[in-house]
Amino acid sequence: MELSSKKVSQEKGSVGVTFSDSLRKSSFGWYPYVEGFSANYARDALIRDDNKPLAVYDPFGGSGTTQLAASLLGIKSYYSELNPFMVKVCEAKVESAKWARHNFELFRDCAEKYIAEISLPNIDRLAQKVCLASYEEAFPKRDFFEEAHLRHLLAALDVAKTYSSVNPHISSLFSIACAANAVASSNMTRRADLRRRRPDEYKNRVVDVPSMITATVRRMLDDVSDYPMNSESTTLVSNDSKDIPESFADTFDFVLTSPPYLNGTNYFRNTKIELWLLSLIDSEKDLKKFRELTVTGGINDVSSKDSYKQFASVELVAERLDIESKDKRIPKMVRHYFSDMYEVMVGVYRSMKSNGKFLLDIGDSKFYGVHVPTHTLLCDVAEEVGFSLEHEHVLAKRLSRDKTELVQVELVFKKKPD
């Protein structure tokens, strides 16, 4: 049921694929997130029209690509994000990096001191004092790490936390440097989902946690030194994009996002190690509270609630899935996905200014031989909310598991004048 990420073609001159390499050296890559669109695409979308937007909103903020692209262009941004670890990543990339740029000498001095503190042999001494009780309680009988590597990781994080007494932004950056290397230093790997490494994967891998974190901190130093002095800030509007506060009505003139795909990916389970590492969950059981609020994009997100808003075009697809799908959660997932996206779009519409634009990129799906044209169905949902479709553009093509061609599409909606 999951989709292959293999692209079979891409339109010549597609949005986001022709931008220069200038964004490679930046804080976009501080955390290795596998979801969402590229930095180049986000920046290109923001500067595509003659007039730069004044206030940009991303209802699915993720690791902060939209927010950071806007910040570097001097555009104020806003976002919603359910995953508290992703909120920390975004805040580090935008707010903490902005602070570090304006206080670069202090940041540089602290970074050099931190690197020295987590280097051998000092890190070994600190690692001996690390308590593993919280890890064992969070993930009982789950050997996600070799003990020595886990001890080094936790020791480095403990040192990072001490810098909050100097400035919380410094502690934030060092903590993200630790979290960014958590999976790489574990027995796990992250592809579409977080999973255990196979025996034949990474045979020559050498795990050196202090060196890995040091490399990330040095990259941060390098990136921050090139950060513009006039970058803009970002604001967390709400955790749940289905619940945008009324105070943000008629605020945003541009909305840019990549919503969850109907592909079975569990966006919270994928970051469970980082969520635990930064004390944002106590155990895997805590992931349930996020799944109950998220847009229903995966079969594990399907809740026990029966009520949902119906759309005739969605029902045509869901009824076929009722017949063809061996997993009866899938037709329910499809119905709830578009119902949830309706709630998101209603809030987005209310928060936008008249004539504001709403750009999203989305891909279709296929389950048990039934094609789900997500982009087409979202157009029906958006029309019912009140949006008008201005533009539809194929960004890329890819293959499903049965080799059927699927598409990734950019949709641009406009809020009709009052």
Short mmCIF file of C-alpha atoms in Angstrom, two decimals:
data_model
loop_
_atom_site.label_atom_id
_atom_site.label_comp_id
_atom_site.label_asym_id
_atom_site.label_seq_id
_atom_site.Cartn_x
_atom_site.Cartn_y
_atom_site.Cartn_z
CA MET A 1 0.00 0.00 0.00
CA GLU A 2 2.86 2.38 0.62
CA LEU A 3 4.12 4.32 -2.33
CA SER A 4 7.52 4.16 -3.90
CA SER A 5 9.34 7.47 -3.85
CA LYS A 6 10.93 6.72 -7.22
CA LYS A 7 10.25 9.54 -9.66
CA VAL A 8 9.74 8.56 -13.26
CA SER A 9 9.66 12.04 -14.73
CA GLN A 10 9.42 15.69 -13.87
CA GLU A 11 8.12 18.55 -15.92
CA LYS A 12 10.82 20.68 -17.45
CA GLY A 13 11.12 23.89 -15.49
CA SER A 14 9.00 22.56 -12.63
CA VAL A 15 8.62 24.88 -9.68
CA GLY A 16 11.36 24.40 -7.14
CA VAL A 17 13.76 22.34 -9.26
CA THR A 18 15.55 25.17 -11.07
CA PHE A 19 16.61 27.31 -8.11
CA SER A 20 20.33 27.74 -7.42
CA ASP A 21 22.31 25.75 -4.88
CA SER A 22 22.65 28.72 -2.54
CA LEU A 23 20.35 27.11 0.02
CA ARG A 24 22.56 24.08 0.53
CA LYS A 25 24.65 25.96 3.06
CA SER A 26 21.91 26.84 5.49
CA SER A 27 20.00 25.71 8.53
CA PHE A 28 17.37 23.91 6.42
CA GLY A 29 19.42 20.74 6.80
CA TRP A 30 20.09 20.85 10.53
CA TYR A 31 17.59 18.07 11.16
CA PRO A 32 17.33 15.17 8.65
CA TYR A 33 13.57 15.13 8.09
CA VAL A 34 12.28 12.94 5.26
CA GLU A 35 8.87 14.59 4.82
CA GLY A 36 7.75 17.82 3.22
CA PHE A 37 8.96 19.89 0.29
CA SER A 38 12.43 21.22 -0.39
CA ALA A 39 13.90 24.53 0.69
CA ASN A 40 14.30 25.52 -2.94
CA TYR A 41 10.62 24.88 -3.63
CA ALA A 42 9.47 26.90 -0.61
CA ARG A 43 11.66 29.88 -1.46
CA ASP A 44 10.66 29.77 -5.11
CA ALA A 45 6.97 29.71 -4.19
CA LEU A 46 7.38 32.76 -1.95
CA ILE A 47 9.15 34.89 -4.57
CA ARG A 48 7.27 33.66 -7.63
CA ASP A 49 4.95 36.65 -7.86
CA ASP A 50 6.14 40.22 -8.21
CA ASN A 51 4.98 41.16 -4.72
CA LYS A 52 6.38 39.29 -1.74
CA PRO A 53 3.73 38.29 0.79
CA LEU A 54 3.63 40.14 4.09
CA ALA A 55 2.44 37.30 6.33
CA VAL A 56 2.89 33.61 5.49
CA TYR A 57 1.17 30.71 7.26
CA ASP A 58 1.89 26.98 7.15
CA PRO A 59 -0.85 24.84 8.76
CA PHE A 60 1.50 21.82 8.80
CA GLY A 61 4.73 23.47 9.90
CA GLY A 62 6.83 20.29 10.09
CA SER A 63 10.54 20.98 10.42
CA GLY A 64 10.08 24.64 9.50
CA THR A 65 10.89 24.79 5.79
CA THR A 66 8.22 27.38 4.98
CA GLN A 67 8.99 29.38 8.11
CA LEU A 68 12.74 29.45 7.52
CA ALA A 69 12.41 30.28 3.82
CA ALA A 70 10.16 33.20 4.77
CA SER A 71 12.51 34.32 7.54
CA LEU A 72 15.51 34.44 5.22
CA LEU A 73 13.47 36.56 2.80
CA GLY A 74 12.49 38.98 5.56
CA ILE A 75 8.87 37.78 5.62
CA LYS A 76 7.00 37.27 8.89
CA SER A 77 5.69 33.71 9.20
CA TYR A 78 3.17 31.80 11.27
CA TYR A 79 2.54 28.10 11.63
CA SER A 80 0.69 25.26 13.32
CA GLU A 81 2.33 21.98 14.30
CA LEU A 82 1.12 19.13 16.50
CA ASN A 83 4.48 17.43 16.96
CA PRO A 84 6.25 19.27 19.82
CA PHE A 85 9.66 18.06 18.64
CA MET A 86 9.08 19.63 15.23
CA VAL A 87 8.13 22.86 17.00
CA LYS A 88 11.52 22.81 18.73
CA VAL A 89 13.29 22.15 15.42
CA CYS A 90 11.49 25.06 13.78
CA GLU A 91 12.15 27.42 16.67
CA ALA A 92 15.85 26.51 16.62
CA LYS A 93 16.16 27.05 12.86
CA VAL A 94 14.41 30.41 12.90
CA GLU A 95 14.37 32.04 16.34
CA SER A 96 17.51 30.57 17.91
CA ALA A 97 19.52 30.95 14.71
CA LYS A 98 18.38 34.57 14.47
CA TRP A 99 19.52 35.21 18.04
CA ALA A 100 22.84 33.44 17.40
CA ARG A 101 23.49 35.63 14.36
CA HIS A 102 23.00 38.79 16.39
CA ASN A 103 25.13 37.40 19.23
CA PHE A 104 27.59 35.48 17.12
CA GLU A 105 30.73 35.90 19.23
CA LEU A 106 28.99 34.56 22.32
CA PHE A 107 27.47 31.70 20.34
CA ARG A 108 30.84 30.84 18.79
CA ASP A 109 32.62 30.87 22.15
CA CYS A 110 29.95 28.66 23.72
CA ALA A 111 30.03 26.30 20.75
CA GLU A 112 33.79 25.83 21.04
CA LYS A 113 33.46 25.25 24.76
CA TYR A 114 30.63 22.76 24.25
CA ILE A 115 32.61 20.85 21.62
CA ALA A 116 35.52 20.56 24.05
CA GLU A 117 33.23 19.37 26.84
CA ILE A 118 31.74 16.53 24.76
CA SER A 119 35.04 15.39 23.29
CA LEU A 120 36.98 12.32 24.39
CA PRO A 121 38.02 11.51 27.05
CA ASN A 122 35.73 13.91 28.94
CA ILE A 123 32.56 12.50 27.38
CA ASP A 124 33.46 9.03 28.67
CA ARG A 125 33.67 10.35 32.21
CA LEU A 126 30.30 12.08 31.87
CA ALA A 127 28.72 9.03 30.23
CA GLN A 128 29.51 6.86 33.23
CA LYS A 129 27.24 9.06 35.36
CA VAL A 130 24.28 8.93 32.96
CA CYS A 131 21.10 7.33 34.30
CA LEU A 132 19.29 5.10 31.79
CA ALA A 133 16.10 4.68 33.83
CA SER A 134 13.96 7.01 31.68
CA TYR A 135 15.05 5.18 28.51
CA GLU A 136 14.26 1.77 30.00
CA GLU A 137 10.86 3.01 31.16
CA ALA A 138 10.06 4.62 27.82
CA PHE A 139 11.19 1.73 25.63
CA PRO A 140 11.22 -1.45 27.76
CA LYS A 141 13.09 -4.34 26.15
CA ARG A 142 13.70 -2.27 23.00
CA ASP A 143 17.38 -2.24 22.11
CA PHE A 144 17.23 0.91 20.00
CA PHE A 145 20.81 1.78 20.99
CA GLU A 146 24.08 0.22 21.94
CA GLU A 147 24.50 1.27 25.56
CA ALA A 148 27.80 3.09 25.01
CA HIS A 149 26.32 5.18 22.20
CA LEU A 150 23.21 6.01 24.22
CA ARG A 151 25.32 7.08 27.18
CA HIS A 152 27.37 9.40 24.98
CA LEU A 153 24.20 10.89 23.47
CA LEU A 154 22.57 11.52 26.84
CA ALA A 155 25.78 12.93 28.29
CA ALA A 156 26.09 15.37 25.39
CA LEU A 157 22.46 16.40 25.89
CA ASP A 158 23.01 16.93 29.61
CA VAL A 159 25.87 19.30 28.81
CA ALA A 160 23.71 21.09 26.21
CA LYS A 161 21.06 21.76 28.85
CA THR A 162 23.55 23.54 31.11
CA TYR A 163 23.86 26.33 28.53
CA SER A 164 20.31 27.49 29.27
CA SER A 165 21.86 29.51 32.10
CA VAL A 166 23.86 31.43 29.47
CA ASN A 167 20.94 31.76 27.06
CA PRO A 168 18.03 29.40 26.22
CA HIS A 169 18.72 29.78 22.50
CA ILE A 170 22.21 28.30 22.90
CA SER A 171 20.84 25.33 24.82
CA SER A 172 18.16 24.91 22.16
CA LEU A 173 20.68 24.77 19.33
CA PHE A 174 22.96 22.29 21.10
CA SER A 175 19.97 20.12 22.06
CA ILE A 176 18.81 20.00 18.44
CA ALA A 177 22.35 19.04 17.43
CA CYS A 178 22.04 16.05 19.76
CA ALA A 179 18.55 15.14 18.55
CA ALA A 180 19.59 15.45 14.91
CA ASN A 181 22.05 12.60 15.48
CA ALA A 182 19.84 10.38 17.64
CA VAL A 183 18.64 8.03 14.90
CA ALA A 184 22.02 7.97 13.16
CA SER A 185 23.65 6.83 16.39
CA SER A 186 21.00 4.18 17.07
CA ASN A 187 20.20 0.71 15.73
CA MET A 188 17.35 2.27 13.75
CA THR A 189 17.04 3.98 10.38
CA ARG A 190 14.43 6.33 8.98
CA ARG A 191 13.15 5.84 5.47
CA ALA A 192 9.41 6.34 4.94
CA ASP A 193 9.07 5.07 8.51
CA LEU A 194 11.39 4.57 11.44
CA ARG A 195 12.53 0.95 11.48
CA ARG A 196 15.36 -1.27 12.64
CA ARG A 197 18.44 -1.41 10.47
CA ARG A 198 18.75 -4.64 8.51
CA PRO A 199 21.89 -6.75 9.07
CA ASP A 200 23.11 -5.94 5.56
CA GLU A 201 22.68 -2.16 5.98
CA TYR A 202 25.52 0.16 6.94
CA LYS A 203 28.01 -2.69 7.37
CA ASN A 204 30.91 -0.26 7.55
CA ARG A 205 29.11 2.23 9.79
CA VAL A 206 31.17 3.72 12.58
CA VAL A 207 29.19 5.38 15.36
CA ASP A 208 31.13 8.18 17.03
CA VAL A 209 28.48 10.21 18.83
CA PRO A 210 30.74 13.07 20.01
CA SER A 211 32.16 13.52 16.50
CA MET A 212 28.69 13.44 14.94
CA ILE A 213 27.33 16.09 17.28
CA THR A 214 30.48 18.17 16.88
CA ALA A 215 30.05 18.12 13.10
CA THR A 216 26.47 19.36 13.46
CA VAL A 217 27.47 22.17 15.84
CA ARG A 218 30.25 23.26 13.49
CA ARG A 219 27.76 23.28 10.64
CA MET A 220 25.50 25.45 12.76
CA LEU A 221 28.36 27.88 13.35
CA ASP A 222 29.12 28.03 9.65
CA ASP A 223 25.48 28.46 8.67
CA VAL A 224 24.69 31.09 11.30
CA SER A 225 27.68 33.17 10.20
CA ASP A 226 25.97 33.56 6.81
CA TYR A 227 22.51 34.18 8.27
CA PRO A 228 21.07 37.58 7.21
CA MET A 229 20.86 40.22 9.91
CA ASN A 230 17.37 41.24 8.78
CA SER A 231 15.73 37.82 9.07
CA GLU A 232 12.15 37.77 10.30
CA SER A 233 10.62 35.84 13.19
CA THR A 234 8.03 33.08 13.21
CA THR A 235 5.02 32.57 15.48
CA LEU A 236 3.29 29.35 16.54
CA VAL A 237 -0.41 30.00 15.95
CA SER A 238 -1.72 26.72 17.34
CA ASN A 239 -0.69 23.12 17.65
CA ASP A 240 -3.74 21.87 15.77
CA SER A 241 -4.34 23.48 12.37
CA LYS A 242 -8.02 22.57 12.72
CA ASP A 243 -8.16 25.03 15.60
CA ILE A 244 -6.73 28.37 14.44
CA PRO A 245 -7.61 31.08 17.00
CA GLU A 246 -10.16 33.69 15.95
CA SER A 247 -7.59 36.39 16.68
CA PHE A 248 -5.83 35.44 13.42
CA ALA A 249 -8.86 36.10 11.20
CA ASP A 250 -7.99 38.01 8.00
CA THR A 251 -4.26 37.91 8.82
CA PHE A 252 -2.39 35.89 6.18
CA ASP A 253 -1.98 36.87 2.55
CA PHE A 254 -0.16 33.65 1.62
CA VAL A 255 -0.48 30.07 2.85
CA LEU A 256 2.12 27.50 1.83
CA THR A 257 2.11 23.89 2.96
CA SER A 258 2.54 20.22 2.22
CA PRO A 259 -0.25 18.43 4.11
CA PRO A 260 -0.03 14.82 5.27
CA TYR A 261 -0.30 12.36 2.41
CA LEU A 262 -2.65 9.39 2.35
CA ASN A 263 0.27 6.99 2.52
CA GLY A 264 0.21 5.31 5.89
CA THR A 265 3.16 7.25 7.31
CA ASN A 266 3.00 7.79 11.06
CA TYR A 267 4.49 11.24 11.55
CA PHE A 268 4.73 10.89 15.34
CA ARG A 269 6.11 7.38 15.60
CA ASN A 270 8.84 8.47 13.18
CA THR A 271 10.17 10.92 15.77
CA LYS A 272 9.51 8.93 18.94
CA ILE A 273 13.21 8.71 19.79
CA GLU A 274 13.68 12.48 19.51
CA LEU A 275 10.42 13.15 21.36
CA TRP A 276 11.64 11.02 24.25
CA LEU A 277 15.17 12.42 24.12
CA LEU A 278 13.92 15.98 24.63
CA SER A 279 11.49 14.87 27.37
CA LEU A 280 8.40 15.54 25.24
CA ILE A 281 6.98 12.06 25.83
CA ASP A 282 7.53 9.58 28.65
CA SER A 283 6.77 6.47 26.59
CA GLU A 284 5.38 5.31 23.26
CA LYS A 285 1.92 5.33 24.84
CA ASP A 286 2.03 9.13 24.79
CA LEU A 287 2.00 9.11 20.98
CA LYS A 288 -1.71 8.30 21.04
CA LYS A 289 -2.70 11.82 22.10
CA PHE A 290 -1.07 13.22 18.96
CA ARG A 291 -2.66 10.66 16.63
CA GLU A 292 -6.09 11.52 18.01
CA LEU A 293 -5.68 15.15 16.93
CA THR A 294 -3.81 14.78 13.66
CA VAL A 295 -5.31 14.81 10.18
CA THR A 296 -6.13 11.19 9.42
CA GLY A 297 -3.39 10.35 6.94
CA GLY A 298 -2.42 6.82 8.00
CA ILE A 299 -4.26 3.69 9.05
CA ASN A 300 -2.92 4.05 12.59
CA ASP A 301 -4.50 7.51 12.74
CA VAL A 302 -8.00 6.09 12.23
CA SER A 303 -9.93 6.74 15.43
CA SER A 304 -13.09 5.24 16.81
CA LYS A 305 -15.16 8.32 15.96
CA ASP A 306 -17.85 7.67 13.36
CA SER A 307 -18.87 11.21 12.44
CA TYR A 308 -17.30 12.86 9.42
CA LYS A 309 -18.31 15.33 6.72
CA GLN A 310 -19.31 13.60 3.50
CA PHE A 311 -18.35 14.65 -0.01
CA ALA A 312 -19.99 12.98 -2.99
CA SER A 313 -16.72 12.60 -4.91
CA VAL A 314 -14.95 11.14 -1.88
CA GLU A 315 -17.77 8.66 -1.30
CA LEU A 316 -17.42 7.32 -4.85
CA VAL A 317 -13.82 6.35 -4.07
CA ALA A 318 -14.47 5.22 -0.49
CA GLU A 319 -17.31 2.94 -1.57
CA ARG A 320 -14.98 1.18 -4.00
CA LEU A 321 -12.52 0.73 -1.16
CA ASP A 322 -15.31 -0.70 1.00
CA ILE A 323 -15.46 -3.51 -1.54
CA GLU A 324 -11.82 -3.94 -2.56
CA SER A 325 -9.84 -3.20 0.60
CA LYS A 326 -8.94 -6.12 2.84
CA ASP A 327 -8.11 -3.63 5.58
CA LYS A 328 -11.38 -1.94 6.49
CA ARG A 329 -9.54 0.93 8.13
CA ILE A 330 -8.52 2.24 4.71
CA PRO A 331 -11.93 3.44 3.45
CA LYS A 332 -12.52 4.97 6.87
CA MET A 333 -9.11 6.65 6.67
CA VAL A 334 -9.99 8.15 3.28
CA ARG A 335 -13.34 9.48 4.48
CA HIS A 336 -11.86 11.02 7.62
CA TYR A 337 -8.86 12.46 5.78
CA PHE A 338 -10.98 14.69 3.57
CA SER A 339 -13.32 15.54 6.45
CA ASP A 340 -10.32 16.61 8.53
CA MET A 341 -8.85 18.57 5.63
CA TYR A 342 -12.18 20.37 5.30
CA GLU A 343 -11.83 21.52 8.92
CA VAL A 344 -8.28 22.70 8.22
CA MET A 345 -9.34 24.57 5.08
CA VAL A 346 -12.24 26.29 6.86
CA GLY A 347 -9.80 27.68 9.42
CA VAL A 348 -7.26 28.62 6.76
CA TYR A 349 -9.94 30.42 4.73
CA ARG A 350 -11.08 32.41 7.75
CA SER A 351 -7.51 33.39 8.63
CA MET A 352 -6.64 34.60 5.11
CA LYS A 353 -7.05 38.06 3.67
CA SER A 354 -9.31 38.56 0.67
CA ASN A 355 -7.53 37.61 -2.57
CA GLY A 356 -4.91 35.75 -0.52
CA LYS A 357 -3.36 32.64 -2.06
CA PHE A 358 -3.21 29.13 -0.64
CA LEU A 359 -0.55 26.92 -2.23
CA LEU A 360 -0.18 23.26 -1.34
CA ASP A 361 1.63 20.33 -2.84
CA ILE A 362 0.03 16.91 -2.56
CA GLY A 363 0.27 13.46 -4.08
CA ASP A 364 -2.35 10.88 -4.95
CA SER A 365 -2.45 7.31 -3.63
CA LYS A 366 -3.53 3.81 -4.52
CA PHE A 367 -4.83 1.12 -2.18
CA TYR A 368 -5.81 -2.41 -3.24
CA GLY A 369 -6.02 -1.32 -6.85
CA VAL A 370 -8.26 1.67 -6.10
CA HIS A 371 -6.85 5.03 -7.17
CA VAL A 372 -7.42 7.90 -4.74
CA PRO A 373 -6.97 11.18 -6.69
CA THR A 374 -6.18 13.21 -3.59
CA HIS A 375 -5.50 16.47 -5.43
CA THR A 376 -8.79 16.30 -7.34
CA LEU A 377 -10.78 15.48 -4.23
CA LEU A 378 -9.10 18.29 -2.29
CA CYS A 379 -10.21 20.68 -5.02
CA ASP A 380 -13.81 19.61 -4.34
CA VAL A 381 -13.30 20.16 -0.62
CA ALA A 382 -11.70 23.57 -1.18
CA GLU A 383 -14.53 24.67 -3.46
CA GLU A 384 -17.09 23.86 -0.77
CA VAL A 385 -15.08 25.93 1.72
CA GLY A 386 -15.19 28.90 -0.67
CA PHE A 387 -11.82 28.80 -2.42
CA SER A 388 -11.43 29.13 -6.17
CA LEU A 389 -8.77 27.08 -7.96
CA GLU A 390 -6.31 29.35 -9.74
CA HIS A 391 -3.66 26.90 -10.85
CA GLU A 392 -2.86 23.18 -10.97
CA HIS A 393 0.63 22.01 -11.87
CA VAL A 394 2.23 18.55 -11.95
CA LEU A 395 5.48 18.74 -9.99
CA ALA A 396 6.60 15.13 -10.36
CA LYS A 397 5.49 11.64 -11.24
CA ARG A 398 6.19 8.51 -9.25
CA LEU A 399 5.22 4.84 -9.13
CA SER A 400 2.96 2.92 -6.79
CA ARG A 401 3.93 -0.60 -5.72
CA ASP A 402 2.03 -2.06 -8.66
CA LYS A 403 3.96 0.28 -11.01
CA THR A 404 0.96 2.51 -11.64
CA GLU A 405 1.96 6.11 -12.33
CA LEU A 406 1.04 8.57 -9.60
CA VAL A 407 1.54 12.31 -9.49
CA GLN A 408 2.67 15.02 -7.10
CA VAL A 409 0.64 18.15 -7.79
CA GLU A 410 0.82 21.80 -6.82
CA LEU A 411 -2.57 23.39 -6.21
CA VAL A 412 -3.01 27.16 -5.89
CA PHE A 413 -6.29 28.40 -4.44
CA LYS A 414 -7.48 31.95 -3.96
CA LYS A 415 -9.75 33.37 -1.31
CA LYS A 416 -12.60 35.11 -3.04
CA PRO A 417 -13.06 38.82 -2.30
CA ASP A 418 -15.60 39.63 0.40
#
